[in-house]
PDB file of C-alpha atoms in Angstrom:
ATOM      1  CA  ILE A 356       0.908  18.485   3.836  1.00 87.00           C
ATOM      2  CA  ASP A 357       2.756  17.601   1.188  1.00 93.00           C
ATOM      3  CA  VAL A 358       0.503  15.170  -0.851  1.00 95.00           C
ATOM      4  CA  VAL A 359       1.273  12.845  -4.336  1.00 96.00           C
ATOM      5  CA  GLY A 360      -1.426  12.001  -6.217  1.00 95.00           C
ATOM      6  CA  TYR A 361      -2.043   9.655  -8.691  1.00 96.00           C
ATOM      7  CA  VAL A 362      -4.454   9.978 -12.041  1.00 96.00           C
ATOM      8  CA  ASP A 363      -7.266   7.904 -13.166  1.00 95.00           C
ATOM      9  CA  MET A 364      -5.804   6.722 -15.984  1.00 92.00           C
ATOM     10  CA  ASN A 365      -9.790   5.840 -17.976  1.00 90.00           C
ATOM     11  CA  LYS A 366     -11.589   8.471 -16.196  1.00 92.00           C
ATOM     12  CA  SER A 367      -9.009  11.601 -16.584  1.00 93.00           C
ATOM     13  CA  LYS A 368      -5.931  10.833 -18.156  1.00 90.00           C
ATOM     14  CA  GLY A 369      -5.054  13.874 -20.234  1.00 91.00           C
ATOM     15  CA  LEU A 370      -4.192  15.409 -16.391  1.00 93.00           C
ATOM     16  CA  VAL A 371      -0.608  14.194 -16.395  1.00 91.00           C
ATOM     17  CA  GLU A 372      -0.131  15.345 -20.339  1.00 88.00           C
ATOM     18  CA  GLU A 373      -1.993  18.816 -19.415  1.00 92.00           C
ATOM     19  CA  HIS A 374       0.464  19.864 -15.920  1.00 92.00           C
ATOM     20  CA  PRO A 375       3.103  18.514 -16.528  1.00 91.00           C
ATOM     21  CA  GLU A 376       4.797  20.918 -14.417  1.00 95.00           C
ATOM     22  CA  TYR A 377       3.255  18.878 -11.250  1.00 95.00           C
ATOM     23  CA  LEU A 378       5.430  15.416 -12.050  1.00 91.00           C
ATOM     24  CA  LYS A 379       9.303  17.377 -11.465  1.00 89.00           C
ATOM     25  CA  GLY A 380       8.025  19.140  -8.036  1.00 92.00           C
ATOM     26  CA  TYR A 381       5.717  20.193  -5.667  1.00 95.00           C
ATOM     27  CA  HIS A 382       3.342  23.489  -6.010  1.00 96.00           C
ATOM     28  CA  GLY A 383       1.222  24.243  -2.916  1.00 94.00           C
ATOM     29  CA  GLY A 384       2.259  21.087  -1.503  1.00 95.00           C
ATOM     30  CA  PHE A 385       0.597  19.540  -4.357  1.00 97.00           C
ATOM     31  CA  ARG A 386       2.298  17.458  -7.247  1.00 96.00           C
ATOM     32  CA  ILE A 387       1.641  14.441  -9.157  1.00 96.00           C
ATOM     33  CA  GLY A 388       3.479  10.794  -8.893  1.00 94.00           C
ATOM     34  CA  GLY A 389       1.690   9.258 -12.073  1.00 94.00           C
ATOM     35  CA  TYR A 390      -1.311   7.436 -12.676  1.00 96.00           C
ATOM     36  CA  LYS A 391      -3.664   5.112 -11.047  1.00 96.00           C
ATOM     37  CA  VAL A 392      -5.153   1.601 -12.340  1.00 97.00           C
ATOM     38  CA  ILE A 393      -7.848  -0.159 -10.451  1.00 97.00           C
ATOM     39  CA  LEU A 394      -8.157  -4.311 -11.248  1.00 98.00           C
ATOM     40  CA  ASP A 395     -10.426  -5.008  -8.560  1.00 98.00           C
ATOM     41  CA  GLY A 396     -12.984  -4.165  -5.724  1.00 97.00           C
ATOM     42  CA  SER A 397     -12.876  -4.707  -1.967  1.00 96.00           C
ATOM     43  CA  PRO A 398     -12.251  -8.010  -0.150  1.00 97.00           C
ATOM     44  CA  GLN A 399     -14.956  -6.628   3.068  1.00 96.00           C
ATOM     45  CA  ALA A 400     -17.324  -6.553  -0.090  1.00 97.00           C
ATOM     46  CA  LYS A 401     -16.643  -9.988  -1.607  1.00 98.00           C
ATOM     47  CA  THR A 402     -15.573  -8.162  -4.752  1.00 98.00           C
ATOM     48  CA  ALA A 403     -12.403  -8.673  -4.904  1.00 98.00           C
ATOM     49  CA  TRP A 404     -10.924 -11.137  -7.539  1.00 98.00           C
ATOM     50  CA  LEU A 405      -9.497 -14.013  -6.010  1.00 98.00           C
ATOM     51  CA  LEU A 406      -7.622 -16.593  -7.433  1.00 98.00           C
ATOM     52  CA  GLU A 407     -10.154 -18.963  -5.051  1.00 96.00           C
ATOM     53  CA  PRO A 408     -13.861 -18.816  -4.066  1.00 98.00           C
ATOM     54  CA  TYR A 409     -14.971 -16.714  -1.307  1.00 98.00           C
ATOM     55  CA  TYR A 410     -15.290 -18.818   1.334  1.00 98.00           C
ATOM     56  CA  VAL A 411     -18.416 -17.772   2.139  1.00 98.00           C
ATOM     57  CA  VAL A 412     -20.091 -17.072  -1.013  1.00 98.00           C
ATOM     58  CA  PRO A 413     -22.419 -14.103  -1.504  1.00 97.00           C
ATOM     59  CA  ALA A 414     -26.248 -14.556  -1.627  1.00 96.00           C
ATOM     60  CA  GLY A 415     -27.037 -15.836  -4.859  1.00 96.00           C
ATOM     61  CA  LYS A 416     -23.469 -16.401  -6.370  1.00 97.00           C
ATOM     62  CA  GLY A 417     -21.868 -19.875  -6.915  1.00 98.00           C
ATOM     63  CA  ALA A 418     -20.263 -22.164  -5.412  1.00 97.00           C
ATOM     64  CA  ASP A 419     -16.769 -20.825  -7.179  1.00 98.00           C
ATOM     65  CA  TYR A 420     -17.584 -17.255  -7.264  1.00 98.00           C
ATOM     66  CA  ASP A 421     -14.403 -15.821  -6.542  1.00 98.00           C
ATOM     67  CA  GLY A 422     -14.946 -11.715  -7.654  1.00 98.00           C
ATOM     68  CA  PHE A 423     -14.001  -9.984 -10.710  1.00 98.00           C
ATOM     69  CA  PRO A 424     -12.203  -7.378 -12.222  1.00 98.00           C
ATOM     70  CA  GLN A 425     -12.174  -4.170 -13.892  1.00 98.00           C
ATOM     71  CA  MET A 426     -10.568  -4.621 -16.916  1.00 97.00           C
ATOM     72  CA  THR A 427      -9.183  -7.096 -19.453  1.00 98.00           C
ATOM     73  CA  ASP A 428      -5.798  -8.121 -19.885  1.00 98.00           C
ATOM     74  CA  ASP A 429      -4.444  -6.545 -22.963  1.00 98.00           C
ATOM     75  CA  GLU A 430      -5.707  -2.937 -21.963  1.00 97.00           C
ATOM     76  CA  LEU A 431      -3.703  -3.461 -18.739  1.00 98.00           C
ATOM     77  CA  TYR A 432      -0.953  -3.885 -20.918  1.00 97.00           C
ATOM     78  CA  ALA A 433      -1.881  -1.244 -22.931  1.00 96.00           C
ATOM     79  CA  GLN A 434      -1.385   1.039 -20.260  1.00 95.00           C
ATOM     80  CA  LEU A 435       1.384  -0.454 -18.872  1.00 95.00           C
ATOM     81  CA  ALA A 436       3.137  -0.021 -21.585  1.00 93.00           C
ATOM     82  CA  GLU A 437       2.406   3.608 -22.579  1.00 92.00           C
ATOM     83  CA  CYS A 438       3.337   4.420 -18.391  1.00 91.00           C
ATOM     84  CA  LEU A 439       6.706   2.246 -18.999  1.00 91.00           C
ATOM     85  CA  ARG A 440       7.933   4.169 -22.035  1.00 89.00           C
ATOM     86  CA  LYS A 441       6.730   7.943 -21.042  1.00 88.00           C
ATOM     87  CA  GLY A 442       8.703   7.092 -17.242  1.00 88.00           C
ATOM     88  CA  TYR A 443       5.649   7.671 -15.651  1.00 91.00           C
ATOM     89  CA  GLN A 444       5.249   6.004 -12.208  1.00 93.00           C
ATOM     90  CA  VAL A 445       1.746   3.773 -11.952  1.00 95.00           C
ATOM     91  CA  ILE A 446       0.092   2.033  -8.642  1.00 97.00           C
ATOM     92  CA  ALA A 447      -2.427  -0.122  -8.684  1.00 98.00           C
ATOM     93  CA  HIS A 448      -5.647  -1.147  -6.646  1.00 98.00           C
ATOM     94  CA  THR A 449      -5.432  -5.279  -6.234  1.00 98.00           C
ATOM     95  CA  ASN A 450      -6.784  -6.554  -3.181  1.00 98.00           C
ATOM     96  CA  GLY A 451      -6.938  -9.882  -4.703  1.00 98.00           C
ATOM     97  CA  SER A 452      -5.038 -12.804  -5.777  1.00 98.00           C
ATOM     98  CA  ALA A 453      -6.225 -12.298  -9.203  1.00 98.00           C
ATOM     99  CA  ALA A 454      -6.015  -9.062  -9.621  1.00 98.00           C
ATOM    100  CA  ILE A 455      -2.658  -8.983  -8.065  1.00 98.00           C
ATOM    101  CA  GLY A 456      -0.903 -11.958 -10.559  1.00 98.00           C
ATOM    102  CA  GLN A 457      -2.804  -9.465 -13.538  1.00 98.00           C
ATOM    103  CA  PHE A 458      -1.173  -7.234 -12.573  1.00 98.00           C
ATOM    104  CA  LEU A 459       2.330  -8.893 -12.288  1.00 98.00           C
ATOM    105  CA  ASP A 460       1.567 -10.808 -16.296  1.00 98.00           C
ATOM    106  CA  GLN A 461       0.730  -7.838 -17.269  1.00 97.00           C
ATOM    107  CA  TYR A 462       3.291  -5.969 -16.383  1.00 95.00           C
ATOM    108  CA  ALA A 463       6.476  -8.251 -17.171  1.00 95.00           C
ATOM    109  CA  ARG A 464       4.686  -8.530 -20.662  1.00 95.00           C
ATOM    110  CA  ALA A 465       4.984  -4.924 -21.621  1.00 94.00           C
ATOM    111  CA  LYS A 466       8.560  -5.018 -19.987  1.00 91.00           C
ATOM    112  CA  LEU A 467       9.592  -7.021 -23.445  1.00 90.00           C
ATOM    113  CA  VAL A 468       8.544  -5.352 -25.554  1.00 85.00           C
ATOM    114  CA  THR A 469       9.283  -1.999 -23.416  1.00 81.00           C
ATOM    115  CA  ALA A 470      12.658  -0.282 -23.981  1.00 67.00           C
ATOM    116  CA  ALA A 471      12.770   2.675 -21.483  1.00 58.00           C
ATOM    117  CA  GLU A 472      11.090   2.059 -17.903  1.00 53.00           C
ATOM    118  CA  GLU A 473      13.650   4.869 -15.681  1.00 59.00           C
ATOM    119  CA  GLY A 474      10.862   5.856 -13.098  1.00 61.00           C
ATOM    120  CA  MET A 475       8.598   3.626 -13.678  1.00 69.00           C
ATOM    121  CA  LYS A 476       8.620   1.961  -9.626  1.00 86.00           C
ATOM    122  CA  PRO A 477       5.056   0.595  -9.914  1.00 96.00           C
ATOM    123  CA  VAL A 478       3.358   0.108  -6.512  1.00 98.00           C
ATOM    124  CA  LEU A 479       0.913  -2.642  -5.976  1.00 98.00           C
ATOM    125  CA  ILE A 480      -1.771  -1.462  -3.693  1.00 98.00           C
ATOM    126  CA  HIS A 481      -3.736  -2.562  -0.497  1.00 98.00           C
ATOM    127  CA  ALA A 482      -2.213  -6.754  -1.489  1.00 98.00           C
ATOM    128  CA  GLN A 483      -4.254  -7.951   0.894  1.00 96.00           C
ATOM    129  CA  THR A 484      -4.003 -11.910  -0.672  1.00 98.00           C
ATOM    130  CA  ILE A 485      -0.687 -11.706  -2.163  1.00 98.00           C
ATOM    131  CA  THR A 486       0.734 -15.222  -2.027  1.00 98.00           C
ATOM    132  CA  GLU A 487       4.873 -15.917  -1.655  1.00 97.00           C
ATOM    133  CA  GLU A 488       4.971 -16.874  -5.419  1.00 98.00           C
ATOM    134  CA  GLN A 489       3.345 -13.666  -6.037  1.00 98.00           C
ATOM    135  CA  LEU A 490       5.993 -11.973  -3.746  1.00 98.00           C
ATOM    136  CA  ASP A 491       8.722 -13.134  -5.428  1.00 98.00           C
ATOM    137  CA  ARG A 492       8.031 -12.493  -8.669  1.00 97.00           C
ATOM    138  CA  ALA A 493       7.370  -8.692  -6.932  1.00 97.00           C
ATOM    139  CA  GLU A 494      10.967  -8.744  -6.419  1.00 96.00           C
ATOM    140  CA  GLU A 495      11.757 -10.281  -9.384  1.00 95.00           C
ATOM    141  CA  LEU A 496      10.015  -7.557 -11.814  1.00 94.00           C
ATOM    142  CA  GLY A 497      10.629  -4.726  -8.974  1.00 93.00           C
ATOM    143  CA  VAL A 498       7.690  -3.874  -7.944  1.00 96.00           C
ATOM    144  CA  ASP A 499       6.859  -2.193  -4.810  1.00 97.00           C
ATOM    145  CA  VAL A 500       4.141  -3.724  -1.880  1.00 98.00           C
ATOM    146  CA  SER A 501       1.777  -1.362   0.337  1.00 98.00           C
ATOM    147  CA  PHE A 502      -0.289  -3.117   2.486  1.00 98.00           C
ATOM    148  CA  PHE A 503      -3.257  -2.053   3.886  1.00 98.00           C
ATOM    149  CA  ASN A 504      -2.823  -3.604   6.833  1.00 97.00           C
ATOM    150  CA  ASP A 505      -5.264  -2.226   9.154  1.00 98.00           C
ATOM    151  CA  HIS A 506      -7.798  -4.918   7.663  1.00 98.00           C
ATOM    152  CA  THR A 507      -6.054  -7.078  10.130  1.00 98.00           C
ATOM    153  CA  TYR A 508      -8.006  -5.228  12.807  1.00 98.00           C
ATOM    154  CA  TYR A 509     -11.665  -3.993  11.074  1.00 98.00           C
ATOM    155  CA  TRP A 510     -12.503  -7.156   9.355  1.00 98.00           C
ATOM    156  CA  GLY A 511     -10.134  -9.685  10.521  1.00 98.00           C
ATOM    157  CA  ASP A 512     -12.728 -11.707  11.640  1.00 98.00           C
ATOM    158  CA  TYR A 513     -14.759 -11.161   8.556  1.00 98.00           C
ATOM    159  CA  TYR A 514     -11.826 -13.203   6.906  1.00 98.00           C
ATOM    160  CA  LEU A 515     -11.837 -15.951   9.119  1.00 98.00           C
ATOM    161  CA  THR A 516     -15.133 -16.098   9.299  1.00 98.00           C
ATOM    162  CA  SER A 517     -16.670 -15.280   5.025  1.00 98.00           C
ATOM    163  CA  ILE A 518     -13.980 -13.598   3.800  1.00 98.00           C
ATOM    164  CA  LEU A 519     -11.181 -16.264   3.244  1.00 98.00           C
ATOM    165  CA  GLY A 520     -11.669 -18.766   5.935  1.00 98.00           C
ATOM    166  CA  PRO A 521      -9.343 -20.148   8.731  1.00 97.00           C
ATOM    167  CA  GLU A 522      -6.412 -21.056   7.301  1.00 96.00           C
ATOM    168  CA  LEU A 523      -6.223 -18.818   4.556  1.00 97.00           C
ATOM    169  CA  GLY A 524      -8.017 -15.419   6.429  1.00 98.00           C
ATOM    170  CA  ARG A 525      -5.175 -15.455   9.081  1.00 97.00           C
ATOM    171  CA  ARG A 526      -2.215 -14.289   6.154  1.00 97.00           C
ATOM    172  CA  ILE A 527      -3.447 -11.365   5.428  1.00 98.00           C
ATOM    173  CA  SER A 528      -1.060  -9.109   4.526  1.00 98.00           C
ATOM    174  CA  PRO A 529       2.142 -10.850   5.702  1.00 98.00           C
ATOM    175  CA  LEU A 530       4.304  -8.292   5.819  1.00 98.00           C
ATOM    176  CA  ARG A 531       7.304 -10.579   7.757  1.00 98.00           C
ATOM    177  CA  THR A 532       6.425 -12.670   4.625  1.00 98.00           C
ATOM    178  CA  ALA A 533       7.471 -10.036   2.243  1.00 98.00           C
ATOM    179  CA  LEU A 534      10.043  -8.337   4.676  1.00 97.00           C
ATOM    180  CA  GLU A 535      11.980 -11.814   3.729  1.00 96.00           C
ATOM    181  CA  ARG A 536      12.237 -10.657  -0.111  1.00 95.00           C
ATOM    182  CA  LYS A 537      15.049  -7.954   0.486  1.00 94.00           C
ATOM    183  CA  GLY A 538      14.480  -7.075  -2.646  1.00 93.00           C
ATOM    184  CA  LEU A 539      11.549  -5.263  -1.950  1.00 95.00           C
ATOM    185  CA  ASN A 540      10.473  -2.256  -0.770  1.00 96.00           C
ATOM    186  CA  ILE A 541       7.660  -2.696   1.979  1.00 98.00           C
ATOM    187  CA  THR A 542       5.162   0.278   2.687  1.00 98.00           C
ATOM    188  CA  ILE A 543       1.889   0.148   4.321  1.00 98.00           C
ATOM    189  CA  HIS A 544      -0.838   2.146   4.008  1.00 97.00           C
ATOM    190  CA  GLN A 545      -4.691   3.217   5.361  1.00 94.00           C
ATOM    191  CA  ASP A 546      -6.830   4.196   2.682  1.00 93.00           C
ATOM    192  CA  SER A 547      -8.943   6.774   4.550  1.00 92.00           C
ATOM    193  CA  PRO A 548     -11.531   8.121   4.675  1.00 93.00           C
ATOM    194  CA  VAL A 549     -12.384   4.308   4.698  1.00 93.00           C
ATOM    195  CA  VAL A 550     -10.463   3.834   8.036  1.00 94.00           C
ATOM    196  CA  PRO A 551      -8.939   7.021  10.629  1.00 93.00           C
ATOM    197  CA  PRO A 552      -5.803   8.067   9.405  1.00 92.00           C
ATOM    198  CA  ASP A 553      -3.711   7.239  12.656  1.00 95.00           C
ATOM    199  CA  MET A 554      -0.546   6.077  11.285  1.00 96.00           C
ATOM    200  CA  LEU A 555       0.119   4.673  15.216  1.00 97.00           C
ATOM    201  CA  PHE A 556      -2.359   2.752  15.169  1.00 98.00           C
ATOM    202  CA  SER A 557      -1.580   0.830  11.505  1.00 98.00           C
ATOM    203  CA  ILE A 558       1.559   0.368  13.288  1.00 98.00           C
ATOM    204  CA  TYR A 559       0.391  -1.117  16.325  1.00 98.00           C
ATOM    205  CA  ASN A 560      -1.663  -3.599  13.754  1.00 98.00           C
ATOM    206  CA  ALA A 561       1.781  -4.192  12.015  1.00 98.00           C
ATOM    207  CA  VAL A 562       2.848  -5.453  15.359  1.00 98.00           C
ATOM    208  CA  ASN A 563       0.438  -7.017  16.603  1.00 98.00           C
ATOM    209  CA  ARG A 564      -2.059  -8.476  14.813  1.00 98.00           C
ATOM    210  CA  ILE A 565      -5.368  -8.625  16.583  1.00 98.00           C
ATOM    211  CA  THR A 566      -8.625  -8.040  15.218  1.00 98.00           C
ATOM    212  CA  ARG A 567     -11.497  -6.010  15.883  1.00 97.00           C
ATOM    213  CA  SER A 568     -12.725  -8.531  18.908  1.00 98.00           C
ATOM    214  CA  GLY A 569      -9.495  -9.605  20.369  1.00 97.00           C
ATOM    215  CA  GLN A 570      -8.109 -12.509  19.038  1.00 97.00           C
ATOM    216  CA  PRO A 571      -5.058 -12.823  17.153  1.00 98.00           C
ATOM    217  CA  ILE A 572      -5.185 -12.969  12.794  1.00 98.00           C
ATOM    218  CA  GLY A 573      -1.572 -14.539  12.139  1.00 98.00           C
ATOM    219  CA  PRO A 574       0.677 -13.651  14.730  1.00 98.00           C
ATOM    220  CA  GLU A 575       3.617 -14.992  12.339  1.00 98.00           C
ATOM    221  CA  TYR A 576       3.123 -12.109  10.012  1.00 98.00           C
ATOM    222  CA  ALA A 577       3.848  -9.349  12.870  1.00 98.00           C
ATOM    223  CA  VAL A 578       6.774  -7.217  12.354  1.00 98.00           C
ATOM    224  CA  THR A 579       8.678  -5.445  14.820  1.00 98.00           C
ATOM    225  CA  PRO A 580       7.917  -1.607  15.407  1.00 98.00           C
ATOM    226  CA  MET A 581      11.789  -0.545  14.366  1.00 98.00           C
ATOM    227  CA  GLU A 582      10.414  -2.495  10.644  1.00 98.00           C
ATOM    228  CA  ALA A 583       6.918  -1.122  10.852  1.00 98.00           C
ATOM    229  CA  LEU A 584       8.438   2.958  11.207  1.00 98.00           C
ATOM    230  CA  ARG A 585      10.809   1.922   8.014  1.00 98.00           C
ATOM    231  CA  MET A 586       7.237   1.288   6.420  1.00 98.00           C
ATOM    232  CA  VAL A 587       6.002   4.727   6.751  1.00 97.00           C
ATOM    233  CA  THR A 588       9.438   5.900   6.720  1.00 97.00           C
ATOM    234  CA  VAL A 589      11.990   5.705   5.163  1.00 97.00           C
ATOM    235  CA  ASN A 590      10.110   3.521   2.870  1.00 97.00           C
ATOM    236  CA  GLY A 591       7.263   5.391   2.098  1.00 96.00           C
ATOM    237  CA  ALA A 592       9.744   7.659   0.872  1.00 95.00           C
ATOM    238  CA  ARG A 593      11.437   5.753  -1.185  1.00 95.00           C
ATOM    239  CA  GLN A 594       8.224   4.242  -2.777  1.00 95.00           C
ATOM    240  CA  TYR A 595       7.493   7.889  -3.640  1.00 93.00           C
ATOM    241  CA  GLY A 596      11.333   8.304  -5.709  1.00 92.00           C
ATOM    242  CA  GLN A 597      11.953  10.593  -2.809  1.00 93.00           C
ATOM    243  CA  GLU A 598      14.351   9.230  -0.503  1.00 94.00           C
ATOM    244  CA  ASP A 599      16.738  11.736  -1.476  1.00 94.00           C
ATOM    245  CA  ASP A 600      15.124  14.587   0.412  1.00 94.00           C
ATOM    246  CA  ARG A 601      12.682  12.842   3.508  1.00 94.00           C
ATOM    247  CA  GLY A 602      11.698  10.107   4.928  1.00 95.00           C
ATOM    248  CA  SER A 603      14.394   9.996   7.351  1.00 96.00           C
ATOM    249  CA  ILE A 604      16.001  12.376   9.796  1.00 94.00           C
ATOM    250  CA  THR A 605      19.532  12.708   8.536  1.00 94.00           C
ATOM    251  CA  PRO A 606      21.275  16.552   7.498  1.00 95.00           C
ATOM    252  CA  GLY A 607      20.556  18.143   4.757  1.00 94.00           C
ATOM    253  CA  LYS A 608      16.999  16.139   4.418  1.00 96.00           C
ATOM    254  CA  ILE A 609      13.676  18.120   4.832  1.00 95.00           C
ATOM    255  CA  ALA A 610      13.218  18.686   8.920  1.00 93.00           C
ATOM    256  CA  ASP A 611       9.962  16.731   8.704  1.00 95.00           C
ATOM    257  CA  PHE A 612       9.389  14.984  11.804  1.00 95.00           C
ATOM    258  CA  VAL A 613       7.305  14.191  15.144  1.00 96.00           C
ATOM    259  CA  ILE A 614       7.381  14.023  18.590  1.00 97.00           C
ATOM    260  CA  LEU A 615       6.015  11.563  20.420  1.00 97.00           C
ATOM    261  CA  ASP A 616       5.106  11.321  23.915  1.00 96.00           C
ATOM    262  CA  ARG A 617       6.425   8.091  24.345  1.00 97.00           C
ATOM    263  CA  ASN A 618       8.946   5.974  22.072  1.00 97.00           C
ATOM    264  CA  PRO A 619       7.044   3.094  20.422  1.00 97.00           C
ATOM    265  CA  LEU A 620      10.795   1.556  19.924  1.00 97.00           C
ATOM    266  CA  LYS A 621      10.397   0.628  24.166  1.00 97.00           C
ATOM    267  CA  VAL A 622       7.023   0.521  25.478  1.00 98.00           C
ATOM    268  CA  PRO A 623       4.984  -2.694  24.871  1.00 97.00           C
ATOM    269  CA  GLY A 624       3.652  -3.674  21.504  1.00 97.00           C
ATOM    270  CA  THR A 625       0.283  -3.423  22.975  1.00 97.00           C
ATOM    271  CA  GLU A 626       0.835   0.086  23.950  1.00 98.00           C
ATOM    272  CA  ILE A 627       1.791   1.916  20.369  1.00 98.00           C
ATOM    273  CA  LYS A 628      -1.883   2.554  20.133  1.00 97.00           C
ATOM    274  CA  ASP A 629      -1.965   4.911  22.655  1.00 97.00           C
ATOM    275  CA  ILE A 630       1.253   7.072  21.709  1.00 98.00           C
ATOM    276  CA  ALA A 631       0.011  10.893  21.128  1.00 97.00           C
ATOM    277  CA  VAL A 632       1.406  12.726  18.651  1.00 96.00           C
ATOM    278  CA  VAL A 633       2.676  16.516  21.295  1.00 97.00           C
ATOM    279  CA  ARG A 634       4.842  17.924  17.858  1.00 97.00           C
ATOM    280  CA  THR A 635       4.464  18.770  14.016  1.00 96.00           C
ATOM    281  CA  VAL A 636       7.629  20.114  12.559  1.00 96.00           C
ATOM    282  CA  LYS A 637       7.275  20.688   8.795  1.00 94.00           C
ATOM    283  CA  ARG A 638       9.893  22.134   7.274  1.00 93.00           C
ATOM    284  CA  GLY A 639      11.856  22.821  10.527  1.00 93.00           C
ATOM    285  CA  ARG A 640       8.715  24.463  11.330  1.00 94.00           C
ATOM    286  CA  VAL A 641       6.607  23.668  14.030  1.00 96.00           C
ATOM    287  CA  ILE A 642       3.100  24.016  12.551  1.00 94.00           C
ATOM    288  CA  TYR A 643       1.391  22.062  15.919  1.00 94.00           C
ATOM    289  CA  PRO A 644       0.587  22.970  18.749  1.00 93.00           C
ATOM    290  CA  ALA A 645      -0.524  26.156  17.138  1.00 75.00           C
ATOM    291  CA  GLY A 646       2.107  28.876  17.689  1.00 64.00           C
ATOM    292  CA  GLY A 647       4.091  26.346  18.624  1.00 59.00           C
ATOM    293  CA  ALA A 648       8.324  27.267  19.232  1.00 57.00           C
ATOM    294  CA  ASP A 649      10.715  26.970  16.059  1.00 54.00           C
TER     295      ASP A 649
END
């Protein structure tokens, strides 16, 4: 496989400067994409930083408890300005709406004082509780959004009863609303090992939005199978700045693809999670099953 790694800007900043060759391309299947910043925690642990209090606050917390940030505005601004000046991509762990707002505010601030921004392509990672206004701002600023959409299944019931409540909980990972912003590049991801790395299951969740207990969670935010497939292929390649050589089965691109036992565009949406990979091709060579013919 090919792996794109992101360096923790607070803990391992020097790795990027020490290994510039990994910024330029893959070496042994690995490259450095840029930096990562972490702005809050997780909704299910009730450490994500929200614009309003949790529906059920943790024991010992006041009624206005809304999580907490990981960085100050000025710390984040300084890091984003540096990335902009040097042309490095930055991805930001932002689960909560307040953390998302902090990133957008400080990125806009950094852009005002930084002339060079080529190759920046920042990405909001997880973005569970992004608001419609924030989607508009992300589109305006040229920020990608990558949703940890499997929350709808694994923690959907908890969102509805404890994290956000039935009204806000139903609109986590609002894929349909995000797609209405034509200038946004939208992807979905899994954050493994938090959940198993099964991309077909993520596509199933994007199409169906059913919780672990079987109840619908914001079905109006679901997408079509084709839209979900684009999020994990061509949109993903665009997020990494690699749309010229991967992301679609196109003459001239790297021959990376899988063959499935059923067509996800034709089976009932509830069966997408049961589709099996029967063959995996990497750079034109069959690597699964082992010993397969080219």
